[in-house]
Structure formats: structure tokens, C-alpha cells
Tab-separated table of C-alpha atoms in Angstrom:
chain	number	residue	atom	x	y	z
A	1384	MET	CA	-19.150	-33.408	6.567
A	1385	LEU	CA	-16.363	-34.329	4.185
A	1386	LYS	CA	-12.854	-33.527	5.290
A	1387	GLN	CA	-11.430	-30.668	3.247
A	1388	TYR	CA	-7.811	-30.370	2.244
A	1389	ILE	CA	-5.518	-28.766	-0.300
A	1390	LEU	CA	-2.857	-30.436	-2.421
A	1391	VAL	CA	0.567	-28.778	-2.623
A	1392	GLY	CA	3.925	-29.531	-4.181
A	1393	SER	CA	2.831	-31.496	-7.228
A	1394	ASP	CA	1.471	-31.035	-10.703
A	1395	GLU	CA	-0.262	-34.432	-10.500
A	1396	VAL	CA	-3.481	-35.002	-8.534
A	1397	ASN	CA	-2.241	-38.269	-7.011
A	1398	LYS	CA	1.074	-36.894	-5.724
A	1399	GLY	CA	2.234	-34.075	-3.473
A	1400	GLN	CA	1.249	-33.328	0.102
A	1401	LEU	CA	-2.259	-32.949	1.478
A	1402	TYR	CA	-2.883	-30.260	4.079
A	1403	ASP	CA	-6.058	-30.292	6.153
A	1404	ILE	CA	-8.101	-27.099	6.189
A	1405	LYS	CA	-8.657	-25.827	9.719
A	1406	GLU	CA	-10.909	-22.888	8.889
A	1407	THR	CA	-12.334	-20.954	5.945
A	1408	ILE	CA	-13.458	-17.336	6.103
A	1409	VAL	CA	-15.770	-16.224	3.278
A	1410	HIS	CA	-15.849	-12.569	2.191
A	1411	PRO	CA	-18.660	-10.933	4.219
A	1412	LEU	CA	-20.245	-9.439	1.079
A	1413	TYR	CA	-20.308	-12.715	-0.843
A	1414	ASN	CA	-23.896	-13.807	-1.461
A	1415	LYS	CA	-24.658	-17.347	-2.605
A	1416	ILE	CA	-27.886	-16.222	-4.264
A	1417	THR	CA	-26.455	-13.401	-6.395
A	1418	LYS	CA	-23.183	-15.354	-6.653
A	1419	HIS	CA	-19.753	-14.454	-7.820
A	1420	ASN	CA	-19.324	-10.869	-6.522
A	1421	ASN	CA	-16.607	-10.937	-3.833
A	1422	ASP	CA	-16.067	-14.626	-4.664
A	1423	VAL	CA	-13.098	-15.181	-2.356
A	1424	LEU	CA	-12.304	-16.877	0.915
A	1425	VAL	CA	-9.227	-17.165	3.099
A	1426	ILE	CA	-8.093	-20.651	4.107
A	1427	MET	CA	-6.368	-21.430	7.400
A	1428	LEU	CA	-4.440	-24.698	7.235
A	1429	SER	CA	-4.093	-27.082	10.170
A	1430	LYS	CA	-0.307	-26.670	10.041
A	1431	PRO	CA	2.126	-24.303	8.288
A	1432	LEU	CA	3.193	-25.094	4.744
A	1433	GLN	CA	6.708	-26.443	4.324
A	1434	PHE	CA	8.262	-24.293	1.597
A	1435	SER	CA	10.527	-25.941	-0.963
A	1436	ASP	CA	11.478	-25.528	-4.592
A	1437	ARG	CA	7.941	-26.756	-5.467
A	1438	VAL	CA	5.989	-24.930	-2.747
A	1439	GLN	CA	6.371	-21.152	-2.699
A	1440	PRO	CA	4.176	-18.216	-1.719
A	1441	ILE	CA	3.006	-15.769	-4.370
A	1442	GLN	CA	2.754	-12.027	-3.992
A	1443	MET	CA	-0.683	-10.511	-4.383
A	1444	ALA	CA	-1.326	-7.691	-6.812
A	1445	PRO	CA	-1.145	-4.225	-5.271
A	1446	ARG	CA	-4.412	-2.344	-4.881
A	1447	ASN	CA	-3.457	0.090	-7.649
A	1448	LEU	CA	-2.379	-2.461	-10.272
A	1449	ALA	CA	-3.428	-1.406	-13.772
A	1450	LEU	CA	-3.515	-3.892	-16.629
A	1451	ASN	CA	-3.816	-3.083	-20.314
A	1452	SER	CA	-6.086	-4.870	-22.758
A	1453	GLY	CA	-4.176	-7.800	-24.202
A	1454	ASP	CA	-1.625	-8.113	-21.363
A	1455	MET	CA	-0.775	-11.803	-21.145
A	1456	LEU	CA	-1.756	-13.593	-17.946
A	1457	MET	CA	-1.480	-17.234	-16.905
A	1458	THR	CA	-4.133	-19.375	-15.283
A	1459	MET	CA	-3.833	-22.957	-14.142
A	1460	GLY	CA	-5.782	-25.785	-12.616
A	1461	PHE	CA	-6.887	-29.401	-12.697
A	1462	GLY	CA	-10.245	-28.535	-14.279
A	1463	ARG	CA	-12.168	-29.931	-17.197
A	1464	THR	CA	-10.496	-30.480	-20.542
A	1465	GLU	CA	-12.096	-31.387	-23.853
A	1466	GLU	CA	-11.583	-35.097	-23.209
A	1467	LEU	CA	-11.800	-35.378	-19.421
A	1468	ASP	CA	-13.965	-34.234	-16.540
A	1469	ILE	CA	-10.825	-33.251	-14.656
A	1470	SER	CA	-7.215	-33.319	-15.672
A	1471	PRO	CA	-4.885	-35.679	-13.788
A	1472	ILE	CA	-2.078	-33.151	-14.291
A	1473	LEU	CA	-1.924	-29.440	-13.582
A	1474	LEU	CA	-2.585	-27.525	-16.786
A	1475	SER	CA	-1.710	-23.924	-17.514
A	1476	VAL	CA	-2.645	-21.573	-20.299
A	1477	LYS	CA	-1.667	-18.034	-21.245
A	1478	VAL	CA	-4.691	-15.816	-21.740
A	1479	PRO	CA	-5.001	-12.135	-22.655
A	1480	TYR	CA	-6.530	-9.645	-20.235
A	1481	VAL	CA	-9.930	-8.407	-21.435
A	1482	THR	CA	-11.184	-5.101	-20.038
A	1483	ASN	CA	-14.478	-5.172	-18.171
A	1484	LYS	CA	-15.995	-2.950	-20.870
A	1485	ASP	CA	-14.989	-5.409	-23.600
A	1486	CYS	CA	-16.016	-8.397	-21.479
A	1487	TYR	CA	-19.434	-6.854	-20.909
A	1488	GLU	CA	-19.837	-6.482	-24.680
A	1489	ILE	CA	-18.830	-10.120	-25.309
A	1490	PHE	CA	-21.323	-11.527	-22.793
A	1491	THR	CA	-24.651	-10.788	-24.475
A	1492	ASN	CA	-26.621	-13.207	-22.325
A	1493	GLY	CA	-27.565	-13.339	-18.640
A	1494	TYR	CA	-23.916	-13.532	-17.598
A	1495	ARG	CA	-23.461	-9.862	-18.522
A	1496	SER	CA	-25.322	-8.670	-15.425
A	1497	LEU	CA	-23.010	-10.705	-13.164
A	1498	ILE	CA	-19.810	-8.846	-14.085
A	1499	THR	CA	-18.863	-6.153	-11.545
A	1500	GLU	CA	-15.834	-3.936	-10.913
A	1501	ASN	CA	-14.634	-6.519	-8.356
A	1502	MET	CA	-14.095	-8.906	-11.271
A	1503	MET	CA	-11.849	-9.113	-14.289
A	1504	CYS	CA	-11.912	-11.125	-17.493
A	1505	ALA	CA	-9.260	-13.025	-19.420
A	1506	GLY	CA	-9.219	-15.494	-22.275
A	1507	VAL	CA	-9.781	-15.946	-25.976
A	1508	GLU	CA	-11.631	-18.526	-28.002
A	1509	GLY	CA	-10.223	-21.940	-27.196
A	1510	LYS	CA	-8.173	-20.737	-24.198
A	1511	ASP	CA	-9.816	-20.333	-20.818
A	1512	SER	CA	-10.153	-21.752	-17.346
A	1513	CYS	CA	-12.983	-24.266	-17.019
A	1514	LYS	CA	-15.162	-26.133	-14.529
A	1515	GLY	CA	-12.978	-27.528	-11.767
A	1516	ASP	CA	-10.494	-24.646	-11.943
A	1517	SER	CA	-12.490	-22.413	-9.567
A	1518	GLY	CA	-10.298	-20.888	-6.879
A	1519	GLY	CA	-7.209	-21.245	-9.054
A	1520	PRO	CA	-4.783	-18.423	-9.806
A	1521	LEU	CA	-4.590	-15.821	-12.548
A	1522	VAL	CA	-1.018	-14.531	-12.605
A	1523	HIS	CA	0.712	-11.545	-14.232
A	1524	ASN	CA	4.476	-11.048	-13.843
A	1525	ASN	CA	4.551	-13.385	-10.815
A	1526	LEU	CA	1.733	-11.485	-9.084
A	1527	LEU	CA	-1.618	-13.018	-8.184
A	1528	VAL	CA	-4.056	-10.704	-9.997
A	1529	GLY	CA	-7.172	-12.879	-10.112
A	1530	ILE	CA	-8.910	-15.958	-8.751
A	1531	VAL	CA	-10.945	-18.200	-11.076
A	1532	SER	CA	-14.619	-17.474	-10.367
A	1533	PHE	CA	-16.910	-18.463	-13.246
A	1534	GLY	CA	-17.304	-18.659	-16.976
A	1535	TYR	CA	-19.681	-19.416	-19.778
A	1536	ASP	CA	-21.097	-22.955	-19.803
A	1537	LEU	CA	-19.081	-23.883	-22.899
A	1538	CYS	CA	-15.498	-23.310	-21.785
A	1539	GLY	CA	-13.293	-21.466	-24.221
A	1540	THR	CA	-16.106	-19.701	-26.073
A	1541	HIS	CA	-16.065	-16.564	-23.878
A	1542	PRO	CA	-13.469	-15.047	-21.538
A	1543	GLY	CA	-13.264	-16.495	-18.047
A	1544	VAL	CA	-14.344	-14.257	-15.166
A	1545	TYR	CA	-12.048	-13.877	-12.171
A	1546	THR	CA	-12.248	-12.203	-8.781
A	1547	ARG	CA	-9.995	-9.139	-9.024
A	1548	VAL	CA	-7.430	-9.569	-6.209
A	1549	SER	CA	-6.727	-5.832	-5.958
A	1550	ALA	CA	-10.444	-5.286	-5.200
A	1551	VAL	CA	-10.496	-7.768	-2.300
A	1552	ARG	CA	-7.033	-7.060	-0.832
A	1553	ASP	CA	-8.441	-5.289	2.225
A	1554	PHE	CA	-10.519	-8.358	3.130
A	1555	ILE	CA	-7.599	-10.742	2.523
A	1556	ASP	CA	-5.055	-8.660	4.455
A	1557	THR	CA	-7.386	-7.967	7.396
A	1558	THR	CA	-8.463	-11.606	7.648
A	1559	MET	CA	-4.903	-12.913	7.472
A	1560	ASP	CA	-3.815	-10.464	10.180
A	1561	LYS	CA	-6.674	-11.578	12.445
A	1562	LEU	CA	-5.891	-15.262	11.900
A	1563	ASN	CA	-2.181	-14.746	12.488
A	1564	ASN	CA	-2.916	-12.913	15.760
A	1565	MET	CA	-5.401	-15.589	16.908
A	1566	TYR	CA	-3.089	-18.516	16.291
A	1567	GLU	CA	0.314	-17.088	17.271
């Protein structure tokens, strides 16, 4: 099995600090066959992060967070660009929030049936997360509101689909509490 790690403290893939992953806990209702619904896991690192000006925690969206169509969000990642399979530098893009109703109307193909209330959409033509960005953040006013889940095969032609953090907060909070109690 390949060793898994995360990169922190850099916006370049060849810099920063690598932290080994000690454990991952997948949402109990995530199903690899139906995919995407409850597409979230909690990662336990082998040692605590060292916070600095480049490594900071982010607050998660409250359970009752309401967004309005067109609210500007930011997503980021090292995923595919037009020229490259992955980007050597961390890229970010501002994308508008798209309501689930509008997103459902935009996806007229098989993707439509995948979108649930545990998900949210964001993006406009030419601006989207892409392959390789999965697991990355979707941020609104310094709050983590979404996690990159999936998108249309041709990036930037449809909104990206994200796990709605407010919908999976109970799982995240409960799991983090259990892990903190186990490893104190």
C-alpha cells in the first residue's frame, strides 16, 4: 500500500511540509457504487500540525448557513488546467454559488440524478474545479462551505459539485471528538 500524506504550508507541490496520514474515517453513508453522496472523510495525521502564517485552521460552515444564488465562493487546488494534467502551483478561482434547483436544470445528462441535498454547486463557464482538485475547499467569507466532489467530464462547462459541509457537520464533529478522545 502506498504511503499517504498531505502537503501543508506551500502553494507549490514540491515545497512545504509533508504529514503522514495515520487514519482516515469515511462517512458511514458513503457508497462507492452510487458515489458522491456523503463524499467526505476525516483524516487523522501522525502528528499535530505546526501552525504558522502559512498553516492555519479554517472554520466550518454552521449547520444553518444559507447562501444566495450568485454569492461568490472560492475554490482551490492543484488539479488539471487546460495545459497540464496537474498544476505545479496552487490555483484558486472565484465561482458563484448555484442553487441545487438551478444546478439540476443545468445537468441534463446522467449527472443530474447524482445531485442530492447533501451537495451544492458552484461555477460558471470557464471557471470551475477540475480533476485533481477533489477534497479541496470551497470557501465563503473564510468559512469552509464545501468540499470538491465531482464535476462534468469537461471541466468548466458545468458547475462543479461539492459536498455541502453543513450537511455533514454532525459526522465531522462526532468523528473528530472520538479521535481526540482516543488519542489524548
